Amino acid sequence: MAKRGWTWVILTLVSLRFLVVVVAAQTPPPIASSCSGLTITPQKTAYDPGETVTLTASAGIGVQAVPFWYRQVTSDLRTEGWILIGNGQNQSGQIWTITWQLPQANGEYIIAPSLAYPNSWVCTSNPGYTCPGCHTGTWHQWPQEPAGIYACNGCYRVVAVNSALSASETYRVTDYLNLKSGNSWTFTGYNEFGPAPVTFKTRFSVDEQSQICGHKVFGWRITKDKPEGYWGPKYHDDNTSGLENNRGFFTVAEASEPWADDGIGMMFNKGYMFDESLANPIASSGASLLNQGRGLNTRHFVDDDLHFFTNTYYAPYFAIPSQVHNGWRAAYEDMLYTTNGTLATGTYCDHLYVPGAGHYFDTSWWVTTVETPAYIGPALRWRAFEAGLPLGGTRWATREDNYFAPGIGLVRLDKWSLKWLCKPPGESGSNQACWDLGEGVTDPGSEMYPKMQLLLANYYIGEPLVVSLDKDYILHQDNYALSAVSQNSSQPYTGKLEVKWCLGEGRCEPTNQKIWDDWHGNQYWLQDGTIKVQVNESSSSPDRTVHMYFRPVVEKVPPDDLTGETVITKTQLPWSNEVILQVVSVLPTATPIPLPGDLNGDRRVDYLDVLGFMDGLPNQTYNLMDFNRVVANYGEVS
């Protein structure tokens, strides 16, 4: 070992006494390290649980031994938890191999061989340290020289285990999530986290696809009508206000990302202000909370061109594979990085690796059935438990069970508040909802009873709308009701509408188009398929015939965004049928339509018409055909 020098540091204490502290000045290792590659045979994108593979490391000259280590990829690779696979066998020259049986649990695992040199120096291929150049490995000489000071040239690989690869029956998750721009789902729900139960409405919708910091994502927009609603419900954990809405950004089968092309995950979250003062809060996401000291603005991945051991197969955060089987499960640690910088400061897209305590996620998928006001039938239940690390103590913890129906999307959501209630797996004393994989129950006295639940009330999934008006004519100061339902599913539509229109007595081609609003620029909002529209014009305004077509609005990035998010698609949803509204100064007089069988002209067919028929028989006023009309329409009213 190289001769060690000493640095003397004198610290002045508050008492004006002096303390001499001796600190060792580390000396760099006197040798170079080299690992030119680590291969896995057979080479696959992902592996079955327990599959046997051969690991081969190509080490440099002077290496005396190569022990192979592994662990599940975590938020901090510098901590304990590495497991020895075994010592590699020197095949020829500097080629070292070992046979390994992969773990049974789904997830991503990092393999990091250590290169042992003379004088007890070891180059560990652990890339989790942040010293300069240590993303390829770090030297240590235990116990004199700890790891994380000097970089070395190690080599590591990440392998993914996925039990769905060889399952006999699988389900394609994208068919259940149905994350397509323009789709929306409206829910009714209850919140029992607070002092008294509160009912609310929540709406989920998928924005236009956008690009954030070079990544293509779909915005998952969530708004509500009350602070107690979802997302960020009041009284859940320590949330005392509930004054937040949310947009989560999904990567969906995106080939440009390093994870599997068909993987699904969430890359960013952005928080928005829930505005209680609005007449209809569910219609607005609210102002951005970025850089306001509160609100959820996070990312869930690393993108610094140095650290490549996270999200190599499973997409960030939710880590949803394209296919799952009944009981598919994965538990892992990742990071929630705050992103409170802005594009203007040049910091929002700094997606650096920062090791830390991290975030725990336990996710599983189950085949089930579900019953809601808008859907009854088969579903996939996605059980998602997440918590801050370490588990237990005062760290936050929550569980959500999301139910997805094929071809529709989210149809039910159950939520539990589990802060302080979840011990690490295997320890006693946890709330049942922490680790029980079963569904929620309806008994309020059970720990498996969800104190928040959302049930699907109506949805829109890209169909043309069938629009109708309750009046053909209205006065210049009058109102009318518009109704809109989906053409095939007959689902009432909730949300904003885009309108195109033209004026003319006969057929005309629409040349005007905008988001449908009133004379003051306030955008109309249909709730559960209907809206009452007030027309306030001068009685001297010209009469006109308006031809209108409608379609749902596809939301996009709010105008106050500070992150550089840009829209990259322009979804063209189908237009509705034509509706015609005539705005007039005087309503036309209705001409009664003759009612068959109404012999006395009182606009109804009743016993008086029977008596009239009998009175008319002697002078042949009526015949048998008249009697048949009376019988066929008896009870009708014009």
PDB file of C-alpha atoms in Angstrom, residues 185-279:
ATOM      1  CA  TRP A 185     -63.772   9.493 -17.594  1.00  0.00           C
ATOM      2  CA  THR A 186     -66.064  11.146 -15.035  1.00  0.00           C
ATOM      3  CA  PHE A 187     -66.532   9.688 -11.552  1.00  0.00           C
ATOM      4  CA  THR A 188     -68.716  10.128  -8.516  1.00  0.00           C
ATOM      5  CA  GLY A 189     -66.966   9.437  -5.241  1.00  0.00           C
ATOM      6  CA  TYR A 190     -66.954   9.635  -1.465  1.00  0.00           C
ATOM      7  CA  ASN A 191     -64.254  10.765   0.967  1.00  0.00           C
ATOM      8  CA  GLU A 192     -64.445   9.481   4.549  1.00  0.00           C
ATOM      9  CA  PHE A 193     -60.956  10.528   5.656  1.00  0.00           C
ATOM     10  CA  GLY A 194     -62.291  13.644   7.387  1.00  0.00           C
ATOM     11  CA  PRO A 195     -64.728  14.328  10.225  1.00  0.00           C
ATOM     12  CA  ALA A 196     -67.778  13.712   7.999  1.00  0.00           C
ATOM     13  CA  PRO A 197     -68.321  11.901   4.672  1.00  0.00           C
ATOM     14  CA  VAL A 198     -68.172  14.103   1.564  1.00  0.00           C
ATOM     15  CA  THR A 199     -69.342  13.218  -1.946  1.00  0.00           C
ATOM     16  CA  PHE A 200     -67.616  14.693  -4.989  1.00  0.00           C
ATOM     17  CA  LYS A 201     -67.035  14.441  -8.735  1.00  0.00           C
ATOM     18  CA  THR A 202     -63.662  13.842 -10.400  1.00  0.00           C
ATOM     19  CA  ARG A 203     -62.756  13.852 -14.076  1.00  0.00           C
ATOM     20  CA  PHE A 204     -59.757  12.179 -15.735  1.00  0.00           C
ATOM     21  CA  SER A 205     -58.812  13.037 -19.314  1.00  0.00           C
ATOM     22  CA  VAL A 206     -55.909  12.462 -21.697  1.00  0.00           C
ATOM     23  CA  ASP A 207     -54.330  15.598 -23.182  1.00  0.00           C
ATOM     24  CA  GLU A 208     -52.702  15.988 -26.550  1.00  0.00           C
ATOM     25  CA  GLN A 209     -49.366  14.204 -26.637  1.00  0.00           C
ATOM     26  CA  SER A 210     -46.590  16.578 -25.659  1.00  0.00           C
ATOM     27  CA  GLN A 211     -42.832  16.728 -25.342  1.00  0.00           C
ATOM     28  CA  ILE A 212     -41.022  17.621 -22.130  1.00  0.00           C
ATOM     29  CA  CYS A 213     -37.235  17.918 -22.116  1.00  0.00           C
ATOM     30  CA  GLY A 214     -37.086  15.814 -25.283  1.00  0.00           C
ATOM     31  CA  HIS A 215     -39.395  13.048 -23.988  1.00  0.00           C
ATOM     32  CA  LYS A 216     -42.749  12.181 -25.592  1.00  0.00           C
ATOM     33  CA  VAL A 217     -45.545  11.844 -23.032  1.00  0.00           C
ATOM     34  CA  PHE A 218     -49.328  11.789 -22.657  1.00  0.00           C
ATOM     35  CA  GLY A 219     -50.722  14.168 -20.046  1.00  0.00           C
ATOM     36  CA  TRP A 220     -53.199  12.492 -17.650  1.00  0.00           C
ATOM     37  CA  ARG A 221     -55.278  15.446 -16.394  1.00  0.00           C
ATOM     38  CA  ILE A 222     -57.236  15.143 -13.129  1.00  0.00           C
ATOM     39  CA  THR A 223     -59.715  17.780 -11.929  1.00  0.00           C
ATOM     40  CA  LYS A 224     -62.387  17.774  -9.222  1.00  0.00           C
ATOM     41  CA  ASP A 225     -65.315  19.795  -7.922  1.00  0.00           C
ATOM     42  CA  LYS A 226     -64.377  19.862  -4.208  1.00  0.00           C
ATOM     43  CA  PRO A 227     -61.161  19.905  -2.134  1.00  0.00           C
ATOM     44  CA  GLU A 228     -62.118  16.473  -0.775  1.00  0.00           C
ATOM     45  CA  GLY A 229     -62.099  15.017  -4.285  1.00  0.00           C
ATOM     46  CA  TYR A 230     -59.367  13.109  -6.062  1.00  0.00           C
ATOM     47  CA  TRP A 231     -56.448  13.994  -6.803  1.00  0.00           C
ATOM     48  CA  GLY A 232     -54.773  15.180  -3.568  1.00  0.00           C
ATOM     49  CA  PRO A 233     -57.887  14.793  -1.401  1.00  0.00           C
ATOM     50  CA  LYS A 234     -58.335  16.880   1.704  1.00  0.00           C
ATOM     51  CA  TYR A 235     -57.869  14.937   4.967  1.00  0.00           C
ATOM     52  CA  HIS A 236     -55.787  12.197   3.325  1.00  0.00           C
ATOM     53  CA  ASP A 237     -52.586  11.820   5.392  1.00  0.00           C
ATOM     54  CA  ASP A 238     -51.495  15.368   6.280  1.00  0.00           C
ATOM     55  CA  ASN A 239     -53.342  17.144   3.465  1.00  0.00           C
ATOM     56  CA  THR A 240     -55.265  19.898   5.239  1.00  0.00           C
ATOM     57  CA  SER A 241     -56.342  21.855   2.161  1.00  0.00           C
ATOM     58  CA  GLY A 242     -56.959  19.586  -0.827  1.00  0.00           C
ATOM     59  CA  LEU A 243     -56.259  22.588  -3.052  1.00  0.00           C
ATOM     60  CA  GLU A 244     -54.387  20.746  -5.799  1.00  0.00           C
ATOM     61  CA  ASN A 245     -55.128  19.274  -9.189  1.00  0.00           C
ATOM     62  CA  ASN A 246     -52.656  17.164 -11.102  1.00  0.00           C
ATOM     63  CA  ARG A 247     -51.287  16.268 -14.512  1.00  0.00           C
ATOM     64  CA  GLY A 248     -49.263  13.057 -14.662  1.00  0.00           C
ATOM     65  CA  PHE A 249     -47.223  12.327 -17.792  1.00  0.00           C
ATOM     66  CA  PHE A 250     -47.165   8.772 -19.115  1.00  0.00           C
ATOM     67  CA  THR A 251     -44.731   7.167 -21.481  1.00  0.00           C
ATOM     68  CA  VAL A 252     -46.765   4.670 -23.504  1.00  0.00           C
ATOM     69  CA  ALA A 253     -45.048   2.191 -25.836  1.00  0.00           C
ATOM     70  CA  GLU A 254     -42.430   4.790 -26.746  1.00  0.00           C
ATOM     71  CA  ALA A 255     -39.619   3.286 -28.838  1.00  0.00           C
ATOM     72  CA  SER A 256     -37.320   6.286 -28.322  1.00  0.00           C
ATOM     73  CA  GLU A 257     -36.899   5.519 -24.603  1.00  0.00           C
ATOM     74  CA  PRO A 258     -34.367   3.068 -23.105  1.00  0.00           C
ATOM     75  CA  TRP A 259     -37.013   0.882 -21.468  1.00  0.00           C
ATOM     76  CA  ALA A 260     -38.992  -1.720 -23.384  1.00  0.00           C
ATOM     77  CA  ASP A 261     -40.818  -0.245 -26.366  1.00  0.00           C
ATOM     78  CA  ASP A 262     -44.229  -1.310 -25.101  1.00  0.00           C
ATOM     79  CA  GLY A 263     -43.736  -0.399 -21.436  1.00  0.00           C
ATOM     80  CA  ILE A 264     -45.933   2.091 -19.585  1.00  0.00           C
ATOM     81  CA  GLY A 265     -44.825   4.383 -16.786  1.00  0.00           C
ATOM     82  CA  MET A 266     -45.022   7.912 -15.451  1.00  0.00           C
ATOM     83  CA  MET A 267     -42.093  10.249 -16.067  1.00  0.00           C
ATOM     84  CA  PHE A 268     -43.312  13.563 -14.620  1.00  0.00           C
ATOM     85  CA  ASN A 269     -46.017  15.011 -12.379  1.00  0.00           C
ATOM     86  CA  LYS A 270     -47.115  18.644 -12.297  1.00  0.00           C
ATOM     87  CA  GLY A 271     -49.266  20.265  -9.631  1.00  0.00           C
ATOM     88  CA  TYR A 272     -51.948  22.924 -10.229  1.00  0.00           C
ATOM     89  CA  MET A 273     -54.003  25.127  -7.935  1.00  0.00           C
ATOM     90  CA  PHE A 274     -57.548  23.972  -7.198  1.00  0.00           C
ATOM     91  CA  ASP A 275     -59.586  27.190  -7.173  1.00  0.00           C
ATOM     92  CA  GLU A 276     -62.522  27.011  -4.760  1.00  0.00           C
ATOM     93  CA  SER A 277     -63.817  30.393  -5.929  1.00  0.00           C
ATOM     94  CA  LEU A 278     -64.810  29.105  -9.368  1.00  0.00           C
ATOM     95  CA  ALA A 279     -68.461  28.380 -10.057  1.00  0.00           C
TER      96      ALA A 279
END
